[in-house]
XYZ file of C-alpha atoms in Angstrom:
693
model
C 41.464 -19.482 -140.424
C 39.937 -20.200 -137.098
C 43.306 -19.934 -135.315
C 43.879 -16.510 -136.827
C 40.554 -15.224 -135.565
C 41.233 -16.543 -132.089
C 44.629 -14.840 -131.926
C 43.126 -11.563 -133.078
C 40.430 -11.689 -130.357
C 42.995 -12.476 -127.666
C 45.179 -9.581 -128.798
C 42.230 -7.150 -128.635
C 41.231 -8.343 -125.213
C 44.783 -7.985 -123.913
C 45.032 -4.482 -125.210
C 41.760 -3.548 -123.556
C 42.864 -4.905 -120.180
C 46.157 -3.010 -120.435
C 44.254 0.243 -120.933
C 42.096 -0.497 -117.885
C 45.192 -1.200 -115.807
C 46.789 2.095 -116.819
C 43.558 3.937 -115.889
C 43.436 2.259 -112.499
C 47.059 3.187 -111.703
C 46.341 6.789 -112.632
C 43.386 6.972 -110.228
C 45.324 5.306 -107.409
C 47.994 7.940 -107.736
C 45.358 10.689 -107.515
C 43.819 9.154 -104.374
C 47.259 8.933 -102.792
C 47.876 12.640 -103.458
C 44.496 13.555 -101.941
C 45.190 11.437 -98.802
C 48.551 13.134 -98.339
C 46.941 16.563 -98.597
C 44.141 15.640 -96.102
C 46.659 14.263 -93.596
C 48.595 17.474 -93.822
C 45.462 19.565 -93.212
C 44.463 17.440 -90.174
C 47.946 17.735 -88.717
C 47.814 21.484 -89.009
C 44.284 21.538 -87.428
C 45.488 19.386 -84.540
C 48.372 21.725 -83.842
C 46.092 24.765 -83.911
C 43.520 23.009 -81.588
C 46.317 22.191 -79.152
C 47.410 25.787 -79.154
C 43.806 26.871 -78.507
C 43.453 24.468 -75.585
C 46.627 25.757 -74.005
C 45.209 29.257 -74.301
C 41.563 28.572 -73.077
C 42.132 26.014 -70.257
C 43.629 28.497 -67.775
C 40.700 30.836 -68.404
C 38.198 28.015 -67.775
C 39.931 26.961 -64.576
C 39.993 30.517 -63.316
C 36.264 30.924 -64.108
C 35.471 27.720 -62.231
C 37.334 28.954 -59.190
C 35.419 32.218 -59.352
C 32.091 30.318 -59.475
C 33.059 28.258 -56.440
C 33.984 31.398 -54.586
C 30.627 32.890 -55.517
C 28.751 29.772 -54.307
C 30.680 29.744 -51.068
C 29.883 33.367 -50.579
C 26.185 32.804 -51.230
C 26.125 29.794 -48.876
C 27.880 31.847 -46.228
C 25.389 34.654 -46.665
C 22.464 32.183 -46.494
C 23.912 30.533 -43.426
C 24.487 33.887 -41.817
C 20.976 34.919 -42.755
C 19.625 31.678 -41.257
C 21.614 32.123 -38.074
C 20.460 35.697 -37.793
C 16.846 34.533 -38.338
C 17.218 32.105 -35.410
C 18.237 35.027 -33.233
C 15.332 37.112 -34.511
C 12.644 34.390 -34.526
C 11.603 34.950 -30.897
C 10.719 38.566 -31.514
C 9.215 37.762 -34.906
C 6.666 35.173 -33.733
C 6.260 36.130 -30.069
C 3.000 38.001 -30.536
C 1.559 35.322 -32.835
C 2.446 32.556 -30.397
C 0.873 34.344 -27.429
C -2.254 35.129 -29.419
C -2.642 31.478 -30.244
C -3.872 29.755 -33.408
C -6.885 31.020 -35.307
C -9.540 28.589 -36.510
C -9.396 28.150 -40.254
C -5.847 29.572 -40.520
C -3.805 27.047 -38.610
C -0.980 26.912 -41.177
C 0.377 30.342 -40.134
C 0.669 29.232 -36.528
C 2.289 25.923 -37.509
C 4.827 27.795 -39.659
C 5.773 29.899 -36.633
C 6.188 26.792 -34.522
C 8.346 25.266 -37.248
C 10.655 28.311 -37.111
C 10.939 28.036 -33.342
C 11.661 24.319 -33.625
C 14.453 24.969 -36.146
C 15.918 27.686 -33.934
C 15.755 25.354 -30.967
C 17.630 22.673 -32.901
C 20.299 25.223 -33.971
C 21.009 26.609 -30.513
C 20.901 23.168 -28.920
C 23.602 21.907 -31.267
C 25.689 25.072 -31.642
C 25.209 27.232 -28.577
C 23.516 25.255 -25.850
C 24.380 27.805 -23.156
C 22.835 30.784 -24.909
C 19.889 32.768 -23.595
C 18.304 32.489 -27.022
C 17.915 28.710 -26.557
C 15.945 29.293 -23.367
C 13.771 31.895 -25.085
C 12.871 29.804 -28.143
C 12.336 26.700 -26.002
C 9.943 28.552 -23.718
C 8.124 30.129 -26.645
C 7.931 26.791 -28.494
C 6.432 25.070 -25.431
C 3.954 27.919 -25.065
C 2.993 27.491 -28.707
C 2.529 23.732 -28.280
C 0.313 24.302 -25.244
C -1.684 26.861 -27.205
C -2.027 24.407 -30.071
C -3.239 21.706 -27.671
C -5.749 24.124 -26.167
C -6.918 25.101 -29.641
C -7.256 21.401 -30.460
C -9.385 20.892 -27.369
C -11.395 24.039 -28.128
C -12.173 22.842 -31.650
C -13.383 19.499 -30.327
C -15.569 21.143 -27.675
C -16.944 23.774 -30.010
C -17.946 21.348 -32.740
C -18.903 18.396 -30.539
C -22.285 18.158 -28.852
C -24.112 15.128 -27.453
C -26.863 13.786 -29.655
C -30.391 14.528 -28.613
C -32.330 11.392 -27.667
C -34.566 11.626 -30.743
C -31.482 11.974 -32.952
C -29.808 8.958 -31.356
C -32.995 6.922 -31.711
C -33.193 7.922 -35.361
C -29.541 6.991 -35.771
C -30.342 3.514 -34.430
C -33.291 3.196 -36.813
C -31.496 4.585 -39.869
C -28.310 2.539 -39.485
C -30.393 -0.531 -38.941
C -32.088 0.176 -42.270
C -28.672 0.822 -43.887
C -30.036 4.163 -45.020
C -27.848 6.910 -46.454
C -30.647 9.435 -46.180
C -29.517 11.155 -43.003
C -26.205 13.001 -42.836
C -27.363 15.673 -40.396
C -25.854 13.695 -37.525
C -22.399 14.322 -38.960
C -20.777 16.666 -36.449
C -17.323 18.128 -37.120
C -17.538 19.578 -40.627
C -15.025 18.526 -43.247
C -13.058 21.779 -42.766
C -12.873 21.200 -39.022
C -11.853 17.589 -39.508
C -9.055 18.632 -41.863
C -7.795 21.181 -39.343
C -7.931 18.627 -36.525
C -6.169 16.124 -38.775
C -3.381 18.646 -39.475
C -2.946 19.429 -35.769
C -3.034 15.729 -34.798
C -0.283 14.833 -37.224
C 1.834 17.855 -36.215
C 1.545 16.939 -32.527
C 2.294 13.312 -33.376
C 5.453 14.264 -35.307
C 6.605 16.546 -32.492
C 5.937 13.939 -29.794
C 3.237 15.987 -28.081
C 0.252 14.557 -26.211
C -3.097 14.874 -27.992
C -4.711 11.423 -27.876
C -6.058 11.891 -24.342
C -7.538 15.262 -25.321
C -9.351 13.725 -28.294
C -10.447 10.599 -26.413
C -11.697 12.643 -23.427
C -13.697 15.141 -25.484
C -15.250 12.631 -27.866
C -15.759 10.087 -25.080
C -17.719 12.737 -23.199
C -19.956 13.178 -26.265
C -20.746 9.458 -26.292
C -21.309 9.337 -22.530
C -23.549 12.428 -22.476
C -25.548 11.121 -25.444
C -26.264 7.913 -23.539
C -27.120 9.786 -20.343
C -29.550 12.028 -22.232
C -31.119 8.908 -23.710
C -31.493 7.456 -20.203
C -33.189 10.661 -19.016
C -35.495 10.531 -22.017
C -36.342 6.919 -21.213
C -37.619 8.047 -17.810
C -40.072 10.469 -19.408
C -43.734 9.660 -19.969
C -43.330 9.755 -23.740
C -40.931 6.819 -23.687
C -42.329 3.687 -25.272
C -44.554 5.606 -27.693
C -42.100 7.929 -29.403
C -39.027 5.780 -28.978
C -37.520 4.487 -32.164
C -40.176 6.254 -34.255
C -38.637 7.372 -37.545
C -38.641 11.073 -38.316
C -37.388 10.862 -41.883
C -38.178 13.742 -44.126
C -39.411 12.723 -47.519
C -40.791 9.421 -46.293
C -44.376 8.467 -45.835
C -45.318 8.888 -42.184
C -45.406 5.550 -40.424
C -47.696 4.714 -37.509
C -46.175 5.083 -34.074
C -44.591 1.934 -32.763
C -43.855 0.964 -29.200
C -40.291 0.398 -28.081
C -40.816 -3.361 -27.952
C -42.295 -3.443 -31.447
C -39.421 -1.347 -32.825
C -36.860 -3.557 -31.090
C -38.683 -6.604 -32.425
C -38.251 -5.321 -35.982
C -34.572 -4.493 -35.496
C -33.639 -7.843 -33.984
C -35.662 -9.778 -36.546
C -33.549 -8.134 -39.241
C -30.357 -9.013 -37.385
C -31.470 -12.622 -36.971
C -32.377 -12.872 -40.647
C -28.979 -11.443 -41.633
C -27.201 -14.011 -39.442
C -29.290 -16.802 -40.930
C -28.623 -15.612 -44.497
C -24.875 -15.371 -43.844
C -24.796 -18.856 -42.322
C -26.817 -20.270 -45.217
C -24.506 -18.755 -47.814
C -21.441 -20.090 -46.002
C -22.855 -23.608 -45.844
C -23.981 -23.566 -49.472
C -20.593 -22.305 -50.663
C -18.620 -24.843 -48.644
C -20.832 -27.898 -49.169
C -22.977 -27.144 -52.205
C -26.106 -28.055 -50.218
C -28.990 -25.677 -49.768
C -30.694 -25.695 -46.410
C -34.188 -24.900 -45.230
C -34.739 -22.388 -42.516
C -34.906 -24.173 -39.207
C -35.952 -23.051 -35.770
C -33.682 -20.194 -34.805
C -33.522 -16.966 -32.879
C -35.590 -15.189 -35.501
C -38.369 -17.770 -35.240
C -38.665 -17.218 -31.515
C -38.471 -13.434 -31.565
C -42.234 -13.320 -31.994
C -45.093 -11.566 -30.321
C -44.538 -13.728 -27.230
C -41.344 -11.795 -26.674
C -43.410 -8.651 -26.427
C -45.542 -10.289 -23.759
C -42.439 -11.384 -21.887
C -40.777 -8.036 -22.357
C -39.725 -6.021 -19.340
C -39.760 -2.292 -20.081
C -36.507 -1.740 -18.210
C -34.877 -4.455 -20.314
C -36.251 -2.888 -23.489
C -34.735 0.417 -22.445
C -31.450 -1.272 -21.723
C -31.383 -2.955 -25.127
C -31.919 0.451 -26.727
C -28.944 1.696 -24.692
C -26.814 -1.167 -26.028
C -27.850 -0.409 -29.588
C -27.226 3.288 -29.025
C -23.745 2.615 -27.653
C -22.860 0.499 -30.660
C -24.152 3.110 -33.131
C -22.318 5.922 -31.344
C -19.034 4.028 -31.273
C -19.332 3.058 -34.933
C -19.902 6.718 -35.631
C -16.907 7.733 -33.501
C -14.650 5.226 -35.241
C -15.555 6.753 -38.618
C -14.787 10.257 -37.317
C -11.526 9.104 -35.734
C -10.269 7.722 -39.059
C -10.497 11.245 -40.525
C -8.546 12.851 -37.671
C -6.206 10.519 -35.767
C -3.096 8.831 -37.247
C -3.736 5.128 -37.807
C -1.028 4.037 -35.363
C -3.020 5.599 -32.510
C -6.497 4.324 -33.439
C -6.652 1.406 -31.007
C -5.400 3.365 -27.993
C -7.658 6.360 -28.656
C -10.741 4.223 -29.269
C -10.144 2.185 -26.094
C -9.927 5.348 -23.958
C -12.820 7.032 -25.770
C -15.208 4.120 -25.267
C -14.248 3.061 -21.738
C -16.607 5.251 -19.670
C -19.583 4.653 -21.965
C -19.065 0.889 -21.864
C -18.618 1.049 -18.102
C -21.949 2.899 -17.829
C -23.715 0.194 -19.835
C -22.103 -2.596 -17.784
C -23.106 -0.943 -14.498
C -26.645 -0.466 -15.798
C -26.753 -4.176 -16.595
C -25.702 -4.951 -13.023
C -28.398 -2.660 -11.615
C -31.115 -4.090 -13.865
C -30.205 -7.702 -13.139
C -30.210 -6.970 -9.395
C -33.679 -5.449 -9.725
C -34.891 -8.433 -11.713
C -33.472 -10.821 -9.128
C -35.528 -8.967 -6.511
C -38.608 -9.327 -8.751
C -37.916 -13.021 -9.130
C -37.600 -13.387 -5.359
C -41.143 -11.939 -5.210
C -42.234 -14.592 -7.728
C -42.737 -12.072 -10.546
C -41.895 -14.547 -13.284
C -42.576 -12.173 -16.167
C -39.282 -10.496 -15.310
C -37.510 -13.833 -15.622
C -38.949 -14.333 -19.088
C -37.854 -10.804 -19.924
C -34.287 -11.788 -19.025
C -34.366 -14.627 -21.549
C -35.717 -12.312 -24.267
C -32.994 -9.777 -23.496
C -30.328 -12.479 -23.448
C -31.475 -13.735 -26.844
C -31.199 -10.238 -28.276
C -27.783 -9.576 -26.723
C -26.567 -12.790 -28.376
C -27.854 -11.431 -31.696
C -25.774 -8.312 -31.073
C -22.542 -10.314 -30.679
C -21.485 -10.069 -34.373
C -21.902 -6.282 -34.188
C -19.972 -6.199 -30.922
C -17.155 -8.231 -32.467
C -16.946 -5.799 -35.384
C -17.176 -2.622 -33.304
C -15.044 -3.284 -30.238
C -11.460 -4.316 -29.612
C -10.673 -7.478 -27.558
C -10.439 -5.646 -24.214
C -13.777 -3.907 -24.796
C -15.410 -7.144 -25.913
C -14.219 -8.699 -22.672
C -15.676 -5.739 -20.775
C -19.034 -6.142 -22.545
C -19.033 -9.886 -21.906
C -19.893 -8.938 -18.347
C -23.337 -7.935 -19.631
C -23.856 -11.323 -21.260
C -22.543 -13.138 -18.190
C -24.776 -11.065 -15.906
C -27.850 -11.898 -17.958
C -26.881 -15.580 -18.105
C -26.272 -15.635 -14.359
C -29.606 -13.950 -13.714
C -31.364 -16.375 -16.058
C -29.748 -19.329 -14.262
C -30.806 -17.873 -10.898
C -34.364 -17.435 -12.181
C -34.572 -21.065 -13.288
C -33.048 -22.275 -10.038
C -35.296 -20.076 -7.891
C -38.407 -21.206 -9.735
C -37.594 -24.841 -8.958
C -36.960 -23.878 -5.329
C -40.344 -22.151 -5.168
C -42.162 -25.171 -6.592
C -40.196 -27.462 -4.288
C -40.746 -25.170 -1.291
C -44.501 -25.227 -1.791
C -44.456 -28.899 -0.896
C -43.057 -28.173 2.558
C -44.751 -24.879 3.527
C -48.006 -26.259 4.877
C -48.260 -24.379 8.178
C -50.302 -26.089 10.837
C -53.726 -24.515 11.139
C -53.245 -22.476 7.965
C -54.655 -23.668 4.657
C -53.083 -22.607 1.376
C -55.245 -24.778 -0.848
C -58.436 -23.660 -2.636
C -61.626 -24.480 -0.736
C -63.292 -25.786 -3.891
C -60.341 -28.111 -4.675
C -59.882 -26.501 -8.086
C -56.566 -26.137 -9.901
C -54.046 -24.647 -7.494
C -52.397 -21.329 -8.304
C -49.009 -23.047 -8.104
C -50.059 -25.457 -10.849
C -51.364 -22.775 -13.211
C -48.320 -20.558 -12.575
C -45.929 -23.440 -13.159
C -47.593 -24.439 -16.407
C -47.715 -20.808 -17.563
C -44.012 -20.403 -16.843
C -42.814 -23.581 -18.554
C -45.033 -22.905 -21.578
C -43.278 -19.563 -22.017
C -39.871 -21.112 -21.408
C -40.250 -23.014 -24.667
C -40.103 -19.714 -26.575
C -36.534 -19.361 -25.267
C -35.320 -22.960 -25.418
C -32.128 -22.066 -27.303
C -31.027 -19.511 -24.706
C -32.144 -21.599 -21.715
C -30.424 -24.662 -23.169
C -27.119 -22.789 -23.349
C -27.547 -21.761 -19.680
C -28.429 -25.262 -18.472
C -25.552 -26.789 -20.441
C -23.151 -25.077 -18.022
C -24.655 -27.049 -15.109
C -22.973 -30.417 -14.575
C -26.210 -32.074 -13.438
C -28.025 -31.154 -16.637
C -25.106 -31.929 -18.942
C -24.747 -35.345 -17.290
C -28.435 -36.134 -17.824
C -28.134 -34.943 -21.407
C -25.247 -37.372 -21.925
C -27.490 -40.152 -20.620
C -30.184 -39.204 -23.145
C -27.628 -39.078 -25.960
C -26.422 -42.571 -25.084
C -29.950 -43.865 -25.698
C -30.822 -41.685 -28.665
C -28.715 -39.604 -31.041
C -29.894 -36.000 -31.241
C -28.885 -33.291 -33.729
C -26.954 -30.407 -32.204
C -29.901 -28.037 -32.543
C -32.106 -30.504 -30.605
C -29.814 -30.625 -27.571
C -31.000 -27.303 -26.211
C -34.558 -28.619 -26.434
C -33.500 -31.753 -24.594
C -31.896 -29.678 -21.817
C -35.097 -27.674 -21.440
C -37.033 -30.957 -21.373
C -34.860 -32.112 -18.453
C -35.608 -28.865 -16.609
C -39.368 -29.147 -17.235
C -39.264 -32.761 -16.082
C -37.733 -31.593 -12.785
C -40.318 -28.829 -12.438
C -43.208 -31.238 -13.071
C -41.804 -33.753 -10.606
C -41.591 -31.081 -7.907
C -45.077 -29.868 -8.836
C -46.527 -33.368 -8.539
C -44.938 -33.739 -5.107
C -46.282 -30.354 -3.992
C -49.813 -31.233 -5.162
C -49.642 -34.555 -3.325
C -48.558 -32.837 -0.117
C -51.112 -30.058 -0.437
C -54.015 -32.437 -0.857
C -53.375 -33.663 2.695
C -54.726 -30.340 3.970
C -58.235 -31.477 3.061
C -60.114 -33.496 5.659
C -62.418 -35.220 3.195
C -60.910 -38.133 1.279
C -62.967 -37.527 -1.873
C -61.876 -33.881 -1.911
C -58.239 -34.961 -1.712
C -58.611 -37.156 -4.764
C -60.582 -34.552 -6.719
C -57.996 -31.870 -5.911
C -55.196 -34.048 -7.228
C -57.322 -35.093 -10.197
C -58.068 -31.457 -11.115
C -54.385 -30.517 -11.023
C -52.974 -33.608 -12.730
C -55.621 -33.402 -15.467
C -54.876 -29.693 -15.948
C -51.141 -30.428 -16.262
C -51.659 -33.156 -18.854
C -54.116 -31.154 -20.963
C -51.888 -28.083 -20.846
C -48.865 -30.095 -21.966
C -50.888 -31.637 -24.799
C -52.431 -28.335 -25.885
C -49.091 -26.514 -26.027
C -47.274 -29.501 -27.589
C -44.901 -29.440 -24.635
C -45.651 -33.126 -24.177
C -43.484 -33.831 -27.243
C -40.660 -31.814 -25.715
C -40.876 -33.488 -22.303
C -40.828 -36.867 -24.052
C -37.175 -36.192 -24.939
C -36.343 -36.488 -21.235
C -39.208 -38.738 -20.092
C -40.607 -40.945 -22.893
C -43.404 -42.281 -20.639
C -44.556 -38.851 -19.470
C -47.954 -38.820 -21.179
C -48.693 -42.412 -20.273
C -47.714 -41.785 -16.643
C -50.097 -38.842 -16.331
C -52.932 -40.780 -17.950
C -52.293 -43.672 -15.561
C -52.308 -41.277 -12.589
C -55.640 -39.849 -13.751
C -57.097 -43.341 -14.097
C -55.903 -44.312 -10.609
C -57.223 -41.087 -9.074
C -60.638 -41.636 -10.650
C -60.685 -45.155 -9.269
C -59.612 -43.916 -5.824
C -62.327 -41.280 -5.889
C -64.987 -43.874 -6.726
C -63.839 -45.937 -3.756
C -64.708 -43.026 -1.450
C -68.373 -43.875 -2.030
C -67.817 -47.368 -0.590
C -68.505 -46.305 3.028
C -71.963 -45.137 1.944
C -72.643 -48.150 -0.280
C -71.275 -50.882 1.972
C -74.532 -51.081 3.923
C -76.735 -51.570 0.869
C -74.386 -53.432 -1.442
C -74.510 -56.993 -0.097
C -78.158 -58.047 -0.116
C -77.312 -61.478 1.280
C -76.532 -59.880 4.639
C -79.922 -58.147 4.748
C -83.210 -59.712 5.948
C -85.381 -61.241 3.283
C -88.881 -59.674 3.155
C -91.887 -61.987 2.980
C -95.078 -60.519 1.517
C -93.678 -57.038 2.092
C -92.901 -57.676 5.721
C -89.847 -58.486 7.821
C -89.421 -59.709 11.340
C -89.566 -57.177 14.120
C -85.873 -57.632 14.975
C -84.920 -56.949 11.296
C -86.806 -53.650 11.119
C -84.090 -51.850 13.046
C -81.502 -53.183 10.601
C -83.337 -51.705 7.628
C -83.879 -48.422 9.475
C -80.163 -48.248 10.194
C -79.186 -49.055 6.595
C -81.524 -46.430 5.096
C -80.526 -43.834 7.695
C -76.800 -44.390 7.217
C -77.107 -44.195 3.452
C -79.184 -41.013 3.599
C -76.807 -39.373 6.046
C -73.626 -40.300 4.153
C -75.119 -39.480 0.762
C -76.386 -36.080 1.897
C -73.058 -35.228 3.519
C -71.098 -36.303 0.414
C -73.380 -34.310 -1.887
C -73.137 -31.257 0.344
C -69.330 -31.361 0.282
C -68.974 -32.171 -3.396
C -71.441 -29.501 -4.532
C -68.842 -27.020 -3.281
C -66.060 -28.675 -5.254
C -65.147 -27.217 -8.639
C -64.014 -29.230 -11.630
C -63.215 -26.604 -14.290
C -62.771 -29.021 -17.181
C -66.219 -29.824 -18.584
C -65.263 -33.191 -20.053
C -63.633 -34.329 -16.812
C -66.569 -33.061 -14.740
C -69.236 -34.745 -16.822
C -67.199 -37.933 -16.986
C -66.947 -38.123 -13.183
C -70.671 -37.441 -12.866
C -71.377 -40.252 -15.310
C -69.060 -42.594 -13.428
C -70.853 -41.729 -10.166
C -74.241 -42.496 -11.666
C -73.014 -45.757 -13.161
C -71.390 -46.749 -9.884
C -73.993 -45.664 -7.300
C -77.387 -45.809 -8.979
C -77.468 -49.543 -9.890
C -76.614 -50.520 -6.296
C -79.168 -48.115 -4.823
C -81.857 -49.130 -7.345
C -81.474 -52.764 -6.442
C -81.698 -51.986 -2.702
C -84.568 -49.554 -3.237
C -86.656 -51.953 -5.339
C -86.457 -54.674 -2.699
C -86.888 -52.694 0.537
C -88.694 -49.466 -0.330
C -92.071 -51.238 -0.130
C -91.305 -53.205 3.033
C -93.209 -52.178 6.170
C -90.353 -51.658 8.610
C -91.501 -48.356 10.066
C -94.672 -46.497 10.907
C -93.069 -43.453 9.232
C -91.422 -44.887 6.070
C -90.828 -41.437 4.473
C -88.374 -40.693 7.246
C -86.125 -43.485 6.000
C -86.999 -43.983 2.350
C -86.236 -40.349 1.437
C -84.958 -40.671 -2.135
C -86.349 -42.360 -5.168
C -84.029 -43.453 -7.986
C -84.554 -40.332 -10.122
C -83.912 -38.129 -7.090
C -80.562 -39.821 -6.476
C -79.737 -39.298 -10.149
C -80.717 -35.617 -9.935
C -78.613 -35.049 -6.830
C -75.588 -36.727 -8.431
C -75.984 -34.527 -11.489
C -75.814 -31.441 -9.247
C -72.438 -32.336 -7.816
C -69.569 -29.876 -8.440
C -72.109 -27.045 -8.772
C -72.221 -24.719 -5.780
C -75.239 -22.869 -7.172
C -77.389 -26.022 -7.241
């Protein structure tokens, strides 16, 4: 039963598959018929498309040829039109070229020049023998000359030297980094754009314009400086100079030139210090405290040392730098970058030359002042030199290498003058020791402190305010650098201390020459006590001045025993002075050599001895008191100390002699010989060194 069912199922399945196969064959036949029909249609379409191509292609080719002919015709017409325009351009632009460019409408003129240039190129390459080439060349050159003249006219018309007050304000404002003032901006933006257009056109056409620009703008800088110089000669200079005239700001009190310069250079010094501090902190990670620097020494002493001519010159230097910074900014808007260096060098040359020549004139004048022993001028040189050094970063930023080298002459001149001042001062101190003319006294009658001593101390005290600058000058001298090396071998010094050490060496030399001069000058006195007191006054004054000004610590760098040596000299001079009383005291000092009184009497032959001893003492004492009352000892402590020493030295000896022999009957007229009691001697000694007593 199961087999029958299985056979029946297989039969049904086979029948079903046969039906499916018949259906599939039927569909395949239909698809084949459709493919045959489609292939036939495509074949027919291909034949028709080929026929169409054979018909259209000749038409297309003919159209293309017609288009090419049209383009050639148009190009020929354009070329002919262009050629004809080259022949007509001379007449077309002749009037415009001869009239010249018009300010504010330069493009029309440049277009005309462009047409002439194109015509020139055409005739030069195609018909170099034609008259037209000569015409367009001549007209083009005329146009270029007119353009150059217009360029020069624009610069002259819109360029004017700054008034002195404007330049002084420019110095003040730029120093304050203020954006408040733009009124100094000559050459409006429209004018700058026109000049820029002309500059680039002339550059592209190989025409000269840089000398025109440099000459005109250089004249502005030079005239601005000359007007400032004229203003400096006026009576108002020094009171109005560098006084801000800012609108919208609270009115400030008037400041002198020196005070204004002081403020400016203090700011520069502080900026340099801040920049150096930041660099050190970034590179090392260490913070540093502010040490002695230029800014510390640009104090009120600089104003005392200031020479007005030097102050004026420093303002000129600042003005030059401001003007050239200003000119560089203007030049960037007008001149192609490739020409900047050449134009700026030419523009600045005359102004820099003026400043350099002024420096030469001022230093020559100061050298003449120094030769007349006007030492304030020498100190002014050091102040000016310090400030010029502070300007070096600005100079490096503003000027090119050749100009920096030109301006180095100013620094070298000031350094040379400073070196000459130091050298001449030593020569003066040294010369004073050998200028004692026979029969002519150049020492004070009262043996007080000599003018040479006070002047020398005054000068070296003020030198300390400029130790950094003076140190750099002395370092260039082999003698000083050698002595510095000797000091460094004994004691290591920081770099910043070496300038102080060099100044210490110089002061040591000056003091040595001063000591020698004082020693030689004291020989002009006839009285031995006066000689010692003169030296004592001067040596004591030197020591106290060094101690009061703390210069003794500086000199110790070069001479460790300086203070001790002066104290020892003072002690020896006091002792030598006390010995001058010995001639007067020798007759009454040794009582053993005198007759011995018995009951108030002495032998007749001994009376003359006592008369002689009293007379000699009285005479010598009176003469010494008369001389020494006219001697001045300005220092109270020294004066009273010497008086005390005199009393302690003389009075005990006289008292002993007086007590023994004042009551002896050795003369019928004892008051003639016994003239002074003890208290009278004391009173007379107390009146020494007082001419009014």
